[in-house]
mmCIF file of C-alpha atoms in Angstrom:
data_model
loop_
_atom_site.group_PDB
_atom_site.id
_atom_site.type_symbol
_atom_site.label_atom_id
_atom_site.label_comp_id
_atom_site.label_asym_id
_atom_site.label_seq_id
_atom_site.Cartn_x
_atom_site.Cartn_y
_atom_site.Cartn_z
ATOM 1 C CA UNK X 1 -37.279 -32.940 -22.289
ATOM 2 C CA UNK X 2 -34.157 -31.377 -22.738
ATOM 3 C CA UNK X 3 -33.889 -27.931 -20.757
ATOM 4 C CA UNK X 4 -31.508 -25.155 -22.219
ATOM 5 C CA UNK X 5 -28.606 -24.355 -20.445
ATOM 6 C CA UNK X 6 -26.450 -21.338 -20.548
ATOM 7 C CA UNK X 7 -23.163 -21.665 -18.563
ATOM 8 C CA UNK X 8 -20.958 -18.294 -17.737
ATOM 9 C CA UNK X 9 -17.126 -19.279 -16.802
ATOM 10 C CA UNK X 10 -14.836 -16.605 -15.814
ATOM 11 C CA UNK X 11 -11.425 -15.805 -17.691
ATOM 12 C CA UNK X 12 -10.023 -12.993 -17.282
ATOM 13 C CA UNK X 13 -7.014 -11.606 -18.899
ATOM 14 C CA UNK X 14 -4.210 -11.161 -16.434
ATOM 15 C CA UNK X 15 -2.968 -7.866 -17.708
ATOM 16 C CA UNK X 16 -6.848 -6.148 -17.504
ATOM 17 C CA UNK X 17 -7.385 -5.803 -13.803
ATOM 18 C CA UNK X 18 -10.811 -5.236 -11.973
ATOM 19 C CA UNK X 19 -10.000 -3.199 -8.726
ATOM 20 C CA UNK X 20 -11.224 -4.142 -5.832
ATOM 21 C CA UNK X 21 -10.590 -7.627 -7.036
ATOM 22 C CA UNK X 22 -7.525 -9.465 -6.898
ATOM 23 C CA UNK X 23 -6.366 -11.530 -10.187
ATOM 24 C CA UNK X 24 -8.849 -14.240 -10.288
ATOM 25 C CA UNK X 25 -9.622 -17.268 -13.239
ATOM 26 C CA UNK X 26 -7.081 -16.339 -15.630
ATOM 27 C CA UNK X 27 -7.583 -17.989 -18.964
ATOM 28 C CA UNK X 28 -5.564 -20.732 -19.287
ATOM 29 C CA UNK X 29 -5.628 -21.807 -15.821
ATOM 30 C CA UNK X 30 -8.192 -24.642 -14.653
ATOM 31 C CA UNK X 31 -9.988 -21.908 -12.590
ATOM 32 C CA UNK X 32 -11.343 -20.500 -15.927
ATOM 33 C CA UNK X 33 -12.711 -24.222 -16.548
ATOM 34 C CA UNK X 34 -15.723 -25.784 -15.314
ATOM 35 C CA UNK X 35 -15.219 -27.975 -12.303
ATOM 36 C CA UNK X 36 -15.063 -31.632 -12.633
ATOM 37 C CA UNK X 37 -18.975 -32.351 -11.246
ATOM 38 C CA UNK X 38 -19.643 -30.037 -14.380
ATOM 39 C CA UNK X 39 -17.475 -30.988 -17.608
ATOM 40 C CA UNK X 40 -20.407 -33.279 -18.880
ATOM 41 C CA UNK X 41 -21.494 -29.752 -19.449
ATOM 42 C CA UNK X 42 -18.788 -29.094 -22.535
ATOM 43 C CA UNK X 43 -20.494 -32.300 -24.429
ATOM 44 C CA UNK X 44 -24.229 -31.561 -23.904
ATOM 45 C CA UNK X 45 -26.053 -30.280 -26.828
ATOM 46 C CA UNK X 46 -28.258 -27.973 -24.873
ATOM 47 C CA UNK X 47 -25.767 -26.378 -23.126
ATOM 48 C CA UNK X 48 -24.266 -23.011 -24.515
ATOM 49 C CA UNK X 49 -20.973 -22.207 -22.894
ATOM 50 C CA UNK X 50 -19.656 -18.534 -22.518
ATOM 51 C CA UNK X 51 -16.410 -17.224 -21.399
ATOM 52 C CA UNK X 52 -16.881 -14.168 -19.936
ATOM 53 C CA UNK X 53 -13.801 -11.378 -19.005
ATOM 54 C CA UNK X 54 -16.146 -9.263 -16.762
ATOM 55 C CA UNK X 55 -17.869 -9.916 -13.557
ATOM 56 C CA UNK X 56 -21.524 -9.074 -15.321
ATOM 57 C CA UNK X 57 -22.329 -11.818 -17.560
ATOM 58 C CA UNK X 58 -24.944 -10.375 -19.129
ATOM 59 C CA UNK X 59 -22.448 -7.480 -20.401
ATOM 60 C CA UNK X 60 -19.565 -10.179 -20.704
ATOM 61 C CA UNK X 61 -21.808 -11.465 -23.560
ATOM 62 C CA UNK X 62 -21.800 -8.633 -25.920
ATOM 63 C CA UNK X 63 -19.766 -9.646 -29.168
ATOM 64 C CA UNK X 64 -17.740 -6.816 -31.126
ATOM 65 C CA UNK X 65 -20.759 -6.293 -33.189
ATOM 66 C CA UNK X 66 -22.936 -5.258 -30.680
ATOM 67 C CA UNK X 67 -25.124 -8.773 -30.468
ATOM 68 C CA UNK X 68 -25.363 -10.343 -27.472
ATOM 69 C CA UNK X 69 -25.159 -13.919 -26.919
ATOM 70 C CA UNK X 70 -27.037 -14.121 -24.383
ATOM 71 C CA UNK X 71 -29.891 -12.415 -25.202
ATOM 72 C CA UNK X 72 -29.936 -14.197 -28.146
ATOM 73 C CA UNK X 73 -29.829 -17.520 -26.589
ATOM 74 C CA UNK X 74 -33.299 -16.478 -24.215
ATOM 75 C CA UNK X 75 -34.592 -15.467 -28.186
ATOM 76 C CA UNK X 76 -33.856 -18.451 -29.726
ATOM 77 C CA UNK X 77 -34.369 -20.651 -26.683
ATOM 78 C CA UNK X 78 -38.253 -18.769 -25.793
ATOM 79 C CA UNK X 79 -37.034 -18.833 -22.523
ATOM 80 C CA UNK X 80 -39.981 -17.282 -20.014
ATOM 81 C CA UNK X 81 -38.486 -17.728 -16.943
ATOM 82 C CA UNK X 82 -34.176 -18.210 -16.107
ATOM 83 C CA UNK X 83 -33.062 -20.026 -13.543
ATOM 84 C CA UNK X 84 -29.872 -18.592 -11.996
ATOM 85 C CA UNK X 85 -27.214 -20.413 -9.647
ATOM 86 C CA UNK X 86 -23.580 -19.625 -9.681
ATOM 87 C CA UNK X 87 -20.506 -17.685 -7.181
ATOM 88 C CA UNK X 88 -20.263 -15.191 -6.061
ATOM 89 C CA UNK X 89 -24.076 -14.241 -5.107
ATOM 90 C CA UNK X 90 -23.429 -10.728 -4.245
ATOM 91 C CA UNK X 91 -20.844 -10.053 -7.219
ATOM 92 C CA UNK X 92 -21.398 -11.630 -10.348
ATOM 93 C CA UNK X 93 -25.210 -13.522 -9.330
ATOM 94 C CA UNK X 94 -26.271 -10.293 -8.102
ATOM 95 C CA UNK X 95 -24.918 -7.953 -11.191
ATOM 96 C CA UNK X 96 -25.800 -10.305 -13.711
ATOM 97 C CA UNK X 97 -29.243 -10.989 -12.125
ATOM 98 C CA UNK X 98 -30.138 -7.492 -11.901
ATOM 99 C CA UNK X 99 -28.418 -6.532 -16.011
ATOM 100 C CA UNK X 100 -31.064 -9.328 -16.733
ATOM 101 C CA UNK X 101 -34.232 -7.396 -14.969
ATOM 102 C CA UNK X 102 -33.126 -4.381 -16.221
ATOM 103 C CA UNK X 103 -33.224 -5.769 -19.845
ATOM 104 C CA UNK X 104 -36.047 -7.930 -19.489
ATOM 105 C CA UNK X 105 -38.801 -5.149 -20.562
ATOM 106 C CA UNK X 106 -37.517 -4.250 -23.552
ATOM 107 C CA UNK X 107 -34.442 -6.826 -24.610
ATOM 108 C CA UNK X 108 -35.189 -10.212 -23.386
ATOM 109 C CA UNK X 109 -38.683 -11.095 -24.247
ATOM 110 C CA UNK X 110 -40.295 -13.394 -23.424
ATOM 111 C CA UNK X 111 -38.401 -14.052 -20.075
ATOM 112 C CA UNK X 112 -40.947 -13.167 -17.691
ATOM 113 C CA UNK X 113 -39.308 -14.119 -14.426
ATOM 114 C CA UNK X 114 -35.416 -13.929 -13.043
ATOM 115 C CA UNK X 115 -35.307 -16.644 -10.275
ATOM 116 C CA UNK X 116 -32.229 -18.036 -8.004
ATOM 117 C CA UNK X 117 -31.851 -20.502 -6.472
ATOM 118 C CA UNK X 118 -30.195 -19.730 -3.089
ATOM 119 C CA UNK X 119 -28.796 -23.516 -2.254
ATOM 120 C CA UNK X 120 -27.007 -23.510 -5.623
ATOM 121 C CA UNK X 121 -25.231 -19.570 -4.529
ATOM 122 C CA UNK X 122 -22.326 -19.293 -2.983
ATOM 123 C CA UNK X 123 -20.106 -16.614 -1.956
ATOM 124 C CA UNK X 124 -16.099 -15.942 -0.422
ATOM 125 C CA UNK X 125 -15.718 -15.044 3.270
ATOM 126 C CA UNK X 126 -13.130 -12.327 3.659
ATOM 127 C CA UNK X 127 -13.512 -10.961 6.859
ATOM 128 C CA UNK X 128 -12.842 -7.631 8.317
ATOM 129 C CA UNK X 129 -10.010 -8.079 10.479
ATOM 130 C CA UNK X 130 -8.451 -10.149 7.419
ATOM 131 C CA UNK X 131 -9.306 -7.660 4.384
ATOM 132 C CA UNK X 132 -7.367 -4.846 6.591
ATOM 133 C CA UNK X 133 -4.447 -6.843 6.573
ATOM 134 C CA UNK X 134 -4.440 -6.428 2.532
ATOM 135 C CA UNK X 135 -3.746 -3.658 0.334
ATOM 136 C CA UNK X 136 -6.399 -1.828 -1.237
ATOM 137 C CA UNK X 137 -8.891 -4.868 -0.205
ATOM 138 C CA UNK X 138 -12.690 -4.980 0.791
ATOM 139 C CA UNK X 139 -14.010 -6.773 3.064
ATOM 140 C CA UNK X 140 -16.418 -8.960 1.737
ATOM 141 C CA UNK X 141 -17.948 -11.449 4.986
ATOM 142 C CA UNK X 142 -20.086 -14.323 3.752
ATOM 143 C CA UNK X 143 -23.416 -13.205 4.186
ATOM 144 C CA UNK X 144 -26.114 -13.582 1.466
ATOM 145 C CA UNK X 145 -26.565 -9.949 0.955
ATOM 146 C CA UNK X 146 -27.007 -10.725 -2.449
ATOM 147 C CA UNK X 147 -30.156 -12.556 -2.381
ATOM 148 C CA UNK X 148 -31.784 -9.959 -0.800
ATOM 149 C CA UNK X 149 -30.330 -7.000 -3.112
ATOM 150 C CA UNK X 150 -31.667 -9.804 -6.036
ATOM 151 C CA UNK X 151 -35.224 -9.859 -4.385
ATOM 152 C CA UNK X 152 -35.299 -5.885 -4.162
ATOM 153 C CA UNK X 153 -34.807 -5.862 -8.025
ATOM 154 C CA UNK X 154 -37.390 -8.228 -8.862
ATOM 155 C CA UNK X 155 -35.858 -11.148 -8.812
ATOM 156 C CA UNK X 156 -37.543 -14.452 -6.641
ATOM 157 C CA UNK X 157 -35.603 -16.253 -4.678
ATOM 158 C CA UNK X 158 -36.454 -19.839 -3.885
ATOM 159 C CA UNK X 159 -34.726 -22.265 -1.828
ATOM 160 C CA UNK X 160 -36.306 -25.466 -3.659
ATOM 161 C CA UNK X 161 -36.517 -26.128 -7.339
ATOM 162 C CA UNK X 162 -38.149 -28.850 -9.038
ATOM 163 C CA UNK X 163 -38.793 -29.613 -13.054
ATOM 164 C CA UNK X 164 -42.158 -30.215 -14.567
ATOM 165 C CA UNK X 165 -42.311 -32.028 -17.646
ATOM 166 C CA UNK X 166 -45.573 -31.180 -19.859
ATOM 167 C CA UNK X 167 -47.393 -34.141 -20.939
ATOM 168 C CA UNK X 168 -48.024 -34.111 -24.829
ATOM 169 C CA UNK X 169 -51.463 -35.321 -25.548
#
């Protein structure tokens, strides 16, 4: 069984900013590539790479004429319930996760459930005392608020994940 994959990779233009954030995976640099556990990725047939220039991947999937990549993908793929993993849980996890409930009623049948996996989340640790030290910076300490907003939206959160192949009779 081959499982669909959708991948979202950050590159950002360095001339658009996105206050409160500093610069961050500016194409062209290997920050706005996958990481090397993950480049097997870039050969798989299943897997459907997007660059994205915002921190909501569901709305960094919207092409000039108004389809959406994504959404398409979930069509295509009869995708019924998404598994979501990726950094930073309560930034671009969280926003994307909850674009994705949101949409889900009307946009993104048949997806029935949004679930994340909180061992494959991650998030920065800026603490207080450091963020006041910067410019125009929030703190942002490395709790898993995210999960929690996530859950509040609709999402479910599980800490385990396994795959069940169907047995063709």
């Amino acid at each position: 069984q081959q499982w669909p994959i959708f991948v979202f990779l950050d590159s950002h233009h360095p001339d658009i900013p996105e206050p409160p954030y500093p610069p961050y995976c500016i194409i062209g640099t290997p920050e706005s590539e996958l990481v090397i556990a993950l480049q097997w990725l870039e050969n798989e047939p299943n897997a459907t790479l997007r660059h994205k220039d915002c921190i909501d991947g569901f709305l960094g999937s919207i092409e000039k004429d108004g389809s959406n990549v994504f959404v398409d993908w979930v069509k295509n793929n009869d995708i019924k319930a998404l598994l979501v993993v990726g950094i930073c849980t309560d930034i671009c996890v969280l926003d994307f996760v909850c674009s994705a409930l949101s949409a889900n009623r009307r946009i993104l049948a048949p997806l029935e459930d949004v679930i994340v996996y909180s061992r494959g989340c991650a998030t920065f640790d800026l603490p207080v005392h450091v963020a006041s030290t910067i410019k125009d910076a929030l703190a942002h300490p490395q709790e898993l608020i995210g999960l929690y907003m996530a859950k509040g939206k609709g999402a479910k959160i599980v800490s385990d994940v396994s795959f069940c192949v169907p047995i063709e009779q």
